Amino acid sequence: MAKKEIRIEDYSADPAAQQMLIRAEELGIGTAFTRASEMSPCNIGGAGMCCKQCGMGPCRLTKEGAVGVCGATIDTIQARNLVRAIAAGAAAHSDHGRDMAFTLKAVANDDADGYYIRDVAKLRMVASKFNIAIEGRSPKEIANDLADLYIAQYGQQRGEIAPIIRAPEKRQKLWREHGVIPRGIDREVVEALHRTHIGDDQDPAHLLNHAVRTSLADGWGGSMMATDISDILFGTPAPVLGQANLGVLKDDMVNVVVHGHEPTLSQMLVAASQDPEVIEYAHAAGAKGVNLAGICCTANEILMRQGIPAAGNFLHQELSILTGAVEAMVVDVQCIMQALVMLAEKFHTKVITTSPKVKIKGATHIEFDEHNALAIAKQILKAAIDNYANRGKTQIPQVKESLVPGFSHEYINYMLGGAYRGSFRPLNDAIMSGRIRGVAAIVGCNNPRSKQDWLHTYVTRELLKQDVLVVETGCGAIASAKLGLLLGEAGLDQVGPGLREVCETVGIPPVLHMGSCVDNTRILTVLTQIVEEGGLGDDIDQVPAVGLAPEWMSEKALAIGTYCVASGAYVIFGGASPVSGMPDKVSDSADVLRYISEGWEEIYGGKLEFIPDVDEMIQRTLDHIDKKRAALGLPEWQPERYGRSGDARMLELESMSLADKRAALYGVSPN
Ligand code: SF4
Ligand code: MSK
């Protein structure tokens, strides 16, 4: 059968990406986009029907009633594969949190040159949640205790991890009843690996119960702690002007792209790039200075705090090197493609690995150490500057958009009432009245198996038209940024009338950028605060809200999806299900699929579904929101009731004669 020809426009919805893909084609260079189209996914492994847990396999279960050499059934194999993926995702996020906790400890003990406690208010707020004494103590004393507490969550063997107390009380009780509160973060990840070893846990429901516990160790544990400490050390995000897309790279500057996840590295590179010594060094090399730009979640970390531009999301990592204008791509952990090194060899770009956990053959390794961070950051930037002279022909797409990121839950609380009356009340009221129909969190990665950014932005736009307030994190947020949806009023002509009124009144964009992928915990906090504010039920599963990851690809996404489900949310993933099985061939293969949807819904009120059809994804989101509204006794969504106040009304009045205006405002006849 002839292979279907793929056009560049089918690879990405982003014009900057399209330009770079044309360049790649001209230069005969492959990218993740072309590799994905050349390599079909394995339909056995992809459906979760392959087990390689021991040397008797791999076993591929493709026939009705088939079992592995050890007798494992397809539902056991699928559940095991899913548990392992969730454990890997939880491990990645939580290990990030662990490194942040060690950095906090070092800062508290004057052993981390260049780092400071920037947000003392957040430090005091978080510490007081755990009954750490704050009055009469210095920030470093408090930080030392908090760091000790957080570090202890990893090795704790019994009891409950401390941050779980931040969930609604009813939810905590439910988790206790089902025995899924994590005892210690490392313990749950280790147990996930143990249980899925050959000859261990072979009851799918029991295995999936542990998947929930492991994911909670991520969402209400490692990730939440990572977010807390990032805010304490680098500042809690508040709105700031930024830019996104490859057009942020500069022809006359040394371009350093920082890619990965941990802000300890990227924040220090920001500081070093502004150091007079480094700027002088760049000038001496003939450049105007050092231009720092981010990729993936590290981009979000520095974008939402300092407004450092984002060169793009996950699938932009290769494309940025293809511009020929990147002197160094500095990476730490997670979502870094090995292909970068081979690609960089074709240009002058230096790929610099920095984490003791991540080396890539062929890359330059300059190990980062938080105890000596500023000096190492300067060394990295100088290596990039030295490489400026090797730059050849460049092609930087002149495509970029402005955006306003930085909507932490603290800022949302503040923006809804100011310093003295900060509150979630206006948001709850807007949902209760129907001005806002519900909330959607659209998060997660890019995946070259679907057109880059298209699913993200299509779902976002369609939900905005339906008065659904959208919050975003990770690569999804950068997708919306590239489309101009994160810029105040610029996106308001695309939203429903009720949501528009709210955005105009509060002065916010219709899509709120809430951070990186560990910052999905901010969304958990927002949902908890909505519950605590009152009027929308007494637990997260009652809030008219849905989580979506239309272009997911990483194991971390599966961990995030699962902790959101366990927290009570309906979560929809786009693309292929890793536990789909082949229902036409294997009769029991739908068990796991059913369990993570109907089974989890029965227990937790949230469910996980994989829906490849985008319109169905949107419809199910709206149906769920409306179902939750009805269950709360809220009025049906009636958009025609809104849209005649706020800026729209002011503009309408402005165009009227004085007499008509009086009639409209006071009911006085023009005659
Ligand atoms: Fe096959 Fe069982 Fe070994 Fe898996 S654990 S590879 S199903 S024999
Ligand atoms: S970086 S996990 S591709 S969101 Fe967090 Fe983006 Fe997904 Fe990596």
CSV table of C-alpha atoms in Angstrom, one decimal, residues 121-533:
chain,number,residue,atom,x,y,z
A,121,ALA,CA,5.2,35.4,52.9
A,122,LYS,CA,4.8,32.1,51.1
A,123,LEU,CA,7.4,30.4,53.3
A,124,ARG,CA,5.5,31.5,56.4
A,125,MET,CA,2.1,30.5,54.9
A,126,VAL,CA,3.4,27.0,53.9
A,127,ALA,CA,5.3,26.4,57.1
A,128,SER,CA,2.3,27.4,59.2
A,129,LYS,CA,0.2,24.7,57.5
A,130,PHE,CA,2.5,22.1,59.0
A,131,ASN,CA,2.6,23.8,62.5
A,132,ILE,CA,6.2,24.9,62.0
A,133,ALA,CA,6.7,27.8,64.4
A,134,ILE,CA,7.0,31.1,62.4
A,135,GLU,CA,6.7,33.9,65.0
A,136,GLY,CA,10.0,35.5,66.1
A,137,ARG,CA,12.0,33.3,63.8
A,138,SER,CA,14.1,34.2,60.8
A,139,PRO,CA,13.2,33.1,57.3
A,140,LYS,CA,16.2,30.8,57.3
A,141,GLU,CA,15.2,29.1,60.5
A,142,ILE,CA,11.7,28.5,59.2
A,143,ALA,CA,13.1,27.3,55.8
A,144,ASN,CA,15.4,24.9,57.5
A,145,ASP,CA,12.5,23.2,59.3
A,146,LEU,CA,10.4,23.2,56.2
A,147,ALA,CA,13.2,21.7,54.2
A,148,ASP,CA,13.7,19.0,56.8
A,149,LEU,CA,10.0,18.2,56.8
A,150,TYR,CA,9.8,18.0,53.0
A,151,ILE,CA,13.0,15.9,52.7
A,152,ALA,CA,11.5,13.5,55.3
A,153,GLN,CA,8.4,12.9,53.1
A,154,TYR,CA,10.6,10.9,50.7
A,155,GLY,CA,11.9,8.4,53.2
A,156,GLN,CA,8.9,8.2,55.5
A,157,GLN,CA,7.8,4.5,55.9
A,158,ARG,CA,4.5,4.7,57.8
A,159,GLY,CA,1.6,7.0,58.4
A,160,GLU,CA,0.6,9.7,55.9
A,161,ILE,CA,2.7,12.2,53.9
A,162,ALA,CA,2.2,15.7,55.4
A,163,PRO,CA,1.0,17.7,52.4
A,164,ILE,CA,-2.1,15.6,52.0
A,165,ILE,CA,-3.8,17.8,54.7
A,166,ARG,CA,-4.1,20.4,52.0
A,167,ALA,CA,-6.9,18.5,50.3
A,168,PRO,CA,-10.5,19.0,51.2
A,169,GLU,CA,-11.3,17.2,54.4
A,170,LYS,CA,-14.0,15.0,52.8
A,171,ARG,CA,-11.5,13.9,50.1
A,172,GLN,CA,-8.9,13.0,52.8
A,173,LYS,CA,-11.5,10.9,54.5
A,174,LEU,CA,-12.4,9.1,51.3
A,175,TRP,CA,-8.7,8.4,50.6
A,176,ARG,CA,-8.3,7.0,54.2
A,177,GLU,CA,-11.3,4.7,53.7
A,178,HIS,CA,-9.7,3.3,50.6
A,179,GLY,CA,-6.2,3.1,52.0
A,180,VAL,CA,-4.6,5.2,49.3
A,181,ILE,CA,-3.0,8.0,51.2
A,182,PRO,CA,0.8,7.7,50.5
A,183,ARG,CA,2.9,6.6,53.4
A,184,GLY,CA,6.1,8.0,51.9
A,185,ILE,CA,6.9,9.1,48.4
A,186,ASP,CA,9.8,6.7,47.7
A,187,ARG,CA,8.0,3.9,49.4
A,188,GLU,CA,5.1,4.1,47.0
A,189,VAL,CA,7.3,4.2,43.9
A,190,VAL,CA,9.4,1.3,45.2
A,191,GLU,CA,6.3,-0.7,46.0
A,192,ALA,CA,4.9,0.0,42.5
A,193,LEU,CA,8.0,-1.6,41.0
A,194,HIS,CA,7.8,-4.5,43.5
A,195,ARG,CA,4.2,-5.3,42.9
A,196,THR,CA,4.6,-5.3,39.2
A,197,HIS,CA,7.6,-7.7,39.2
A,198,ILE,CA,6.9,-11.2,37.9
A,199,GLY,CA,4.8,-13.2,40.3
A,200,ASP,CA,3.5,-10.4,42.5
A,201,ASP,CA,0.3,-8.5,42.5
A,202,GLN,CA,-2.0,-10.0,39.8
A,203,ASP,CA,-5.4,-8.5,40.7
A,204,PRO,CA,-5.9,-5.6,38.3
A,205,ALA,CA,-8.1,-3.6,40.7
A,206,HIS,CA,-5.6,-4.1,43.5
A,207,LEU,CA,-2.8,-3.0,41.2
A,208,LEU,CA,-4.7,0.1,40.1
A,209,ASN,CA,-5.4,1.0,43.7
A,210,HIS,CA,-1.7,1.3,44.2
A,211,ALA,CA,-1.5,3.3,41.0
A,212,VAL,CA,-3.7,5.8,42.7
A,213,ARG,CA,-1.6,5.9,45.9
A,214,THR,CA,1.6,6.4,43.9
A,215,SER,CA,0.0,9.2,41.8
A,216,LEU,CA,-1.1,10.9,45.0
A,217,ALA,CA,2.5,10.8,46.3
A,218,ASP,CA,3.2,12.9,43.2
A,219,GLY,CA,0.3,15.4,43.1
A,220,TRP,CA,-0.2,16.0,46.8
A,221,GLY,CA,3.5,15.2,47.6
A,222,GLY,CA,6.5,15.6,45.4
A,223,SER,CA,5.0,18.0,42.8
A,224,MET,CA,3.3,20.1,45.4
A,225,MET,CA,6.5,20.5,47.4
A,226,ALA,CA,8.4,21.4,44.2
A,227,THR,CA,5.9,24.2,43.5
A,228,ASP,CA,6.1,25.5,47.0
A,229,ILE,CA,9.8,25.6,47.2
A,230,SER,CA,10.1,27.2,43.7
A,231,ASP,CA,7.8,30.0,44.8
A,232,ILE,CA,9.7,30.4,48.1
A,233,LEU,CA,13.1,30.6,46.4
A,234,PHE,CA,12.3,32.3,43.1
A,235,GLY,CA,9.0,34.2,43.9
A,236,THR,CA,5.4,33.3,43.6
A,237,PRO,CA,4.3,34.1,40.0
A,238,ALA,CA,2.2,37.1,39.2
A,239,PRO,CA,1.3,38.4,35.8
A,240,VAL,CA,4.2,39.6,33.7
A,241,LEU,CA,4.6,40.3,30.0
A,242,GLY,CA,6.4,37.7,28.0
A,243,GLN,CA,6.8,36.4,24.4
A,244,ALA,CA,6.6,33.0,22.9
A,245,ASN,CA,7.8,31.2,19.7
A,246,LEU,CA,11.0,30.9,17.7
A,247,GLY,CA,10.9,34.5,16.8
A,248,VAL,CA,12.3,35.3,20.3
A,249,LEU,CA,15.7,34.1,19.1
A,250,LYS,CA,18.0,37.0,18.1
A,251,ASP,CA,20.4,37.3,15.2
A,252,ASP,CA,22.8,39.6,16.9
A,253,MET,CA,23.0,38.0,20.3
A,254,VAL,CA,24.3,34.7,21.7
A,255,ASN,CA,21.2,32.5,22.0
A,256,VAL,CA,21.1,30.1,24.9
A,257,VAL,CA,18.1,27.8,25.0
A,258,VAL,CA,17.4,26.3,28.4
A,259,HIS,CA,15.3,23.1,28.3
A,260,GLY,CA,14.1,20.7,30.9
A,261,HIS,CA,12.4,21.2,34.2
A,262,GLU,CA,14.2,22.3,37.3
A,263,PRO,CA,14.2,26.1,38.0
A,264,THR,CA,17.4,25.8,40.1
A,265,LEU,CA,19.4,25.8,36.9
A,266,SER,CA,17.3,28.1,34.7
A,267,GLN,CA,16.9,30.8,37.4
A,268,MET,CA,20.6,30.9,37.9
A,269,LEU,CA,21.2,31.2,34.1
A,270,VAL,CA,18.9,34.1,34.1
A,271,ALA,CA,21.0,35.8,36.9
A,272,ALA,CA,24.2,34.9,35.1
A,273,SER,CA,23.0,36.3,31.7
A,274,GLN,CA,22.5,39.7,33.3
A,275,ASP,CA,25.9,39.7,35.0
A,276,PRO,CA,28.1,42.6,33.7
A,277,GLU,CA,31.1,40.2,33.4
A,278,VAL,CA,29.1,37.8,31.1
A,279,ILE,CA,27.7,40.7,29.1
A,280,GLU,CA,31.2,42.1,28.6
A,281,TYR,CA,32.4,38.7,27.5
A,282,ALA,CA,29.6,38.5,24.9
A,283,HIS,CA,30.4,42.0,23.6
A,284,ALA,CA,34.1,41.0,23.2
A,285,ALA,CA,32.8,38.1,21.1
A,286,GLY,CA,31.0,40.5,18.8
A,287,ALA,CA,27.5,39.9,20.2
A,288,LYS,CA,25.1,42.4,21.8
A,289,GLY,CA,24.7,40.1,24.8
A,290,VAL,CA,23.2,36.8,25.8
A,291,ASN,CA,19.6,36.1,24.9
A,292,LEU,CA,18.1,33.4,27.1
A,293,ALA,CA,15.0,31.5,25.9
A,294,GLY,CA,13.2,28.5,27.3
A,295,ILE,CA,11.8,25.2,25.9
A,296,CYS,CA,9.3,23.0,27.7
A,297,CYS,CA,8.5,23.4,31.4
A,298,THR,CA,11.8,25.2,32.3
A,299,ALA,CA,10.6,27.8,29.9
A,300,ASN,CA,7.4,28.2,31.9
A,301,GLU,CA,9.4,28.5,35.2
A,302,ILE,CA,11.4,31.5,34.0
A,303,LEU,CA,8.6,32.9,31.7
A,304,MET,CA,6.1,33.3,34.6
A,305,ARG,CA,8.6,34.7,37.0
A,306,GLN,CA,10.9,36.9,35.0
A,307,GLY,CA,9.2,37.2,31.6
A,308,ILE,CA,12.1,35.4,29.9
A,309,PRO,CA,10.8,34.4,26.5
A,310,ALA,CA,9.8,30.9,25.6
A,311,ALA,CA,11.3,29.6,22.3
A,312,GLY,CA,8.5,27.0,22.3
A,313,ASN,CA,7.1,23.7,23.7
A,314,PHE,CA,8.3,20.1,23.5
A,315,LEU,CA,8.3,19.7,19.7
A,316,HIS,CA,10.2,23.0,19.3
A,317,GLN,CA,13.4,21.6,20.8
A,318,GLU,CA,14.8,20.3,17.5
A,319,LEU,CA,13.2,23.2,15.6
A,320,SER,CA,15.1,25.8,17.6
A,321,ILE,CA,18.5,24.2,16.7
A,322,LEU,CA,17.3,24.1,13.1
A,323,THR,CA,17.4,27.9,13.1
A,324,GLY,CA,21.1,27.7,13.2
A,325,ALA,CA,21.1,30.5,15.7
A,326,VAL,CA,21.4,28.6,19.0
A,327,GLU,CA,24.9,28.7,20.5
A,328,ALA,CA,24.0,26.3,23.3
A,329,MET,CA,21.0,24.2,24.4
A,330,VAL,CA,21.4,23.7,28.1
A,331,VAL,CA,19.4,20.8,29.4
A,332,ASP,CA,18.7,19.3,32.9
A,333,VAL,CA,16.0,16.6,33.3
A,334,GLN,CA,12.9,15.2,31.5
A,335,CYS,CA,11.6,15.6,28.0
A,336,ILE,CA,15.0,16.0,26.4
A,337,MET,CA,15.3,14.1,23.1
A,338,GLN,CA,18.5,12.2,22.4
A,339,ALA,CA,18.1,13.4,18.8
A,340,LEU,CA,19.3,16.9,19.9
A,341,VAL,CA,22.9,15.8,19.9
A,342,MET,CA,22.9,14.3,16.4
A,343,LEU,CA,21.0,17.3,15.1
A,344,ALA,CA,23.4,19.7,16.8
A,345,GLU,CA,26.3,18.1,15.0
A,346,LYS,CA,24.9,19.4,11.8
A,347,PHE,CA,24.9,23.0,13.1
A,348,HIS,CA,27.2,24.7,15.6
A,349,THR,CA,25.0,24.2,18.6
A,350,LYS,CA,26.5,22.8,21.8
A,351,VAL,CA,24.2,20.6,23.7
A,352,ILE,CA,25.2,20.9,27.4
A,353,THR,CA,23.9,18.4,29.9
A,354,THR,CA,24.0,19.6,33.5
A,355,SER,CA,22.2,17.1,35.7
A,356,PRO,CA,24.2,14.4,37.5
A,357,LYS,CA,21.2,12.1,36.5
A,358,VAL,CA,21.2,12.9,32.8
A,359,LYS,CA,24.1,12.5,30.3
A,360,ILE,CA,23.7,12.1,26.6
A,361,LYS,CA,26.4,10.5,24.6
A,362,GLY,CA,28.1,13.2,22.4
A,363,ALA,CA,26.9,16.1,24.6
A,364,THR,CA,29.2,18.4,26.6
A,365,HIS,CA,28.6,17.8,30.3
A,366,ILE,CA,29.0,20.7,32.7
A,367,GLU,CA,27.6,19.4,36.0
A,368,PHE,CA,25.4,21.7,38.0
A,369,ASP,CA,25.7,22.0,41.7
A,370,GLU,CA,23.4,24.2,43.7
A,371,HIS,CA,26.3,25.0,46.2
A,372,ASN,CA,28.3,26.7,43.4
A,373,ALA,CA,25.5,27.6,41.0
A,374,LEU,CA,26.3,31.1,39.9
A,375,ALA,CA,29.9,30.2,38.9
A,376,ILE,CA,28.7,27.1,37.0
A,377,ALA,CA,26.0,29.2,35.2
A,378,LYS,CA,28.6,31.7,34.1
A,379,GLN,CA,30.9,28.9,32.9
A,380,ILE,CA,28.0,27.5,30.8
A,381,LEU,CA,27.2,30.9,29.3
A,382,LYS,CA,30.8,31.6,28.5
A,383,ALA,CA,31.0,28.2,26.7
A,384,ALA,CA,28.0,29.4,24.6
A,385,ILE,CA,29.6,32.8,23.9
A,386,ASP,CA,32.8,31.1,22.8
A,387,ASN,CA,30.7,29.2,20.3
A,388,TYR,CA,29.2,32.4,18.8
A,389,ALA,CA,32.1,32.7,16.3
A,390,ASN,CA,31.1,29.3,14.9
A,391,ARG,CA,27.6,30.3,13.9
A,392,GLY,CA,26.8,29.8,10.2
A,393,LYS,CA,23.8,30.7,8.1
A,394,THR,CA,20.7,31.3,10.3
A,395,GLN,CA,17.0,31.3,9.6
A,396,ILE,CA,14.9,32.6,12.5
A,397,PRO,CA,11.2,32.5,11.8
A,398,GLN,CA,9.8,36.0,12.5
A,399,VAL,CA,6.9,34.5,14.4
A,400,LYS,CA,6.2,35.3,18.0
A,401,GLU,CA,3.3,36.3,20.2
A,402,SER,CA,3.0,38.3,23.4
A,403,LEU,CA,1.5,36.7,26.5
A,404,VAL,CA,0.8,37.4,30.2
A,405,PRO,CA,1.6,34.3,32.2
A,406,GLY,CA,1.9,34.0,36.0
A,407,PHE,CA,-1.5,33.1,37.4
A,408,SER,CA,-0.6,31.4,40.6
A,409,HIS,CA,-3.4,30.5,42.9
A,410,GLU,CA,-2.2,33.2,45.2
A,411,TYR,CA,-2.5,35.7,42.5
A,412,ILE,CA,-5.9,34.5,41.4
A,413,ASN,CA,-7.0,35.0,45.0
A,414,TYR,CA,-5.5,38.5,45.1
A,415,MET,CA,-6.9,39.6,41.7
A,416,LEU,CA,-10.4,38.6,42.8
A,417,GLY,CA,-10.5,41.0,45.7
A,418,GLY,CA,-7.3,42.9,46.2
A,419,ALA,CA,-4.9,42.8,49.2
A,420,TYR,CA,-7.5,43.1,51.9
A,421,ARG,CA,-10.4,41.2,50.4
A,422,GLY,CA,-8.6,38.5,48.3
A,423,SER,CA,-11.1,35.7,47.8
A,424,PHE,CA,-12.4,33.1,45.5
A,425,ARG,CA,-15.9,34.3,46.1
A,426,PRO,CA,-16.2,36.2,42.8
A,427,LEU,CA,-15.1,33.1,40.9
A,428,ASN,CA,-17.5,30.9,42.7
A,429,ASP,CA,-20.3,33.4,42.2
A,430,ALA,CA,-19.6,33.6,38.5
A,431,ILE,CA,-19.8,29.8,38.2
A,432,MET,CA,-22.9,29.7,40.3
A,433,SER,CA,-24.7,32.3,38.2
A,434,GLY,CA,-23.7,30.7,34.9
A,435,ARG,CA,-21.5,33.5,33.7
A,436,ILE,CA,-18.8,30.9,33.8
A,437,ARG,CA,-20.2,27.6,32.8
A,438,GLY,CA,-17.3,25.6,34.3
A,439,VAL,CA,-13.6,25.3,34.4
A,440,ALA,CA,-11.3,23.3,32.1
A,441,ALA,CA,-7.6,22.6,32.9
A,442,ILE,CA,-6.0,21.9,29.5
A,443,VAL,CA,-2.5,20.7,30.2
A,444,GLY,CA,0.3,18.4,29.0
A,445,CYS,CA,2.7,17.8,26.2
A,446,ASN,CA,3.0,17.8,22.4
A,447,ASN,CA,3.0,14.5,20.6
A,448,PRO,CA,4.2,14.2,17.0
A,449,ARG,CA,1.4,11.6,16.5
A,450,SER,CA,-0.9,14.5,16.2
A,451,LYS,CA,-0.6,17.9,14.5
A,452,GLN,CA,1.4,20.0,17.0
A,453,ASP,CA,-0.6,22.4,19.0
A,454,TRP,CA,-3.8,21.8,17.0
A,455,LEU,CA,-5.7,19.7,19.5
A,456,HIS,CA,-4.7,22.0,22.4
A,457,THR,CA,-5.8,25.1,20.7
A,458,TYR,CA,-8.9,23.7,19.0
A,459,VAL,CA,-10.2,22.4,22.4
A,460,THR,CA,-9.2,25.7,24.1
A,461,ARG,CA,-11.0,27.9,21.6
A,462,GLU,CA,-14.1,25.8,21.4
A,463,LEU,CA,-14.5,25.7,25.2
A,464,LEU,CA,-13.9,29.4,25.5
A,465,LYS,CA,-16.8,30.0,23.2
A,466,GLN,CA,-18.9,27.9,25.6
A,467,ASP,CA,-18.0,30.2,28.6
A,468,VAL,CA,-15.6,27.7,30.0
A,469,LEU,CA,-12.7,29.4,31.9
A,470,VAL,CA,-9.5,27.7,30.8
A,471,VAL,CA,-6.4,27.3,33.0
A,472,GLU,CA,-3.3,25.8,31.4
A,473,THR,CA,0.2,24.5,32.3
A,474,GLY,CA,3.1,22.9,30.6
A,475,CYS,CA,3.5,22.6,26.9
A,476,GLY,CA,-0.3,23.2,26.4
A,477,ALA,CA,0.1,26.7,27.9
A,478,ILE,CA,2.9,27.5,25.4
A,479,ALA,CA,0.6,26.2,22.6
A,480,SER,CA,-2.0,28.8,23.6
A,481,ALA,CA,0.6,31.4,24.1
A,482,LYS,CA,1.8,31.0,20.5
A,483,LEU,CA,-1.8,31.5,19.4
A,484,GLY,CA,-2.2,34.7,21.3
A,485,LEU,CA,-4.8,33.4,23.7
A,486,LEU,CA,-2.8,34.4,26.8
A,487,LEU,CA,-2.8,38.1,26.2
A,488,GLY,CA,-5.5,40.0,28.1
A,489,GLU,CA,-8.1,41.4,25.8
A,490,ALA,CA,-6.5,40.1,22.6
A,491,GLY,CA,-8.3,36.7,23.1
A,492,LEU,CA,-11.6,38.1,24.3
A,493,ASP,CA,-13.3,38.3,21.0
A,494,GLN,CA,-13.1,34.5,20.9
A,495,VAL,CA,-14.9,33.8,24.2
A,496,GLY,CA,-18.5,33.4,25.2
A,497,PRO,CA,-20.5,36.4,26.6
A,498,GLY,CA,-20.5,35.5,30.3
A,499,LEU,CA,-16.8,34.6,30.5
A,500,ARG,CA,-16.0,37.8,28.5
A,501,GLU,CA,-17.8,39.9,31.2
A,502,VAL,CA,-15.8,38.2,33.9
A,503,CYS,CA,-12.5,38.7,32.1
A,504,GLU,CA,-13.2,42.3,31.4
A,505,THR,CA,-14.3,43.0,34.9
A,506,VAL,CA,-11.3,41.4,36.5
A,507,GLY,CA,-8.8,42.3,33.8
A,508,ILE,CA,-7.6,38.8,32.9
A,509,PRO,CA,-7.0,36.8,29.7
A,510,PRO,CA,-9.6,34.1,29.0
A,511,VAL,CA,-6.8,31.4,29.4
A,512,LEU,CA,-4.8,31.5,32.6
A,513,HIS,CA,-1.2,30.3,32.4
A,514,MET,CA,-0.5,28.6,35.7
A,515,GLY,CA,3.0,27.3,35.2
A,516,SER,CA,4.9,24.1,34.5
A,517,CYS,CA,3.9,20.5,34.7
A,518,VAL,CA,4.7,20.2,38.5
A,519,ASP,CA,2.5,23.2,38.8
A,520,ASN,CA,-0.6,21.2,38.1
A,521,THR,CA,-0.7,21.1,41.8
A,522,ARG,CA,-1.7,24.8,41.7
A,523,ILE,CA,-4.9,23.6,39.9
A,524,LEU,CA,-5.5,21.2,42.8
A,525,THR,CA,-5.1,24.1,45.2
A,526,VAL,CA,-7.5,26.2,43.2
A,527,LEU,CA,-10.1,23.5,43.2
A,528,THR,CA,-9.7,23.1,46.9
A,529,GLN,CA,-10.1,26.8,47.5
A,530,ILE,CA,-13.2,26.8,45.3
A,531,VAL,CA,-14.6,24.1,47.5
A,532,GLU,CA,-13.6,25.9,50.7
A,533,GLU,CA,-15.1,29.1,49.5
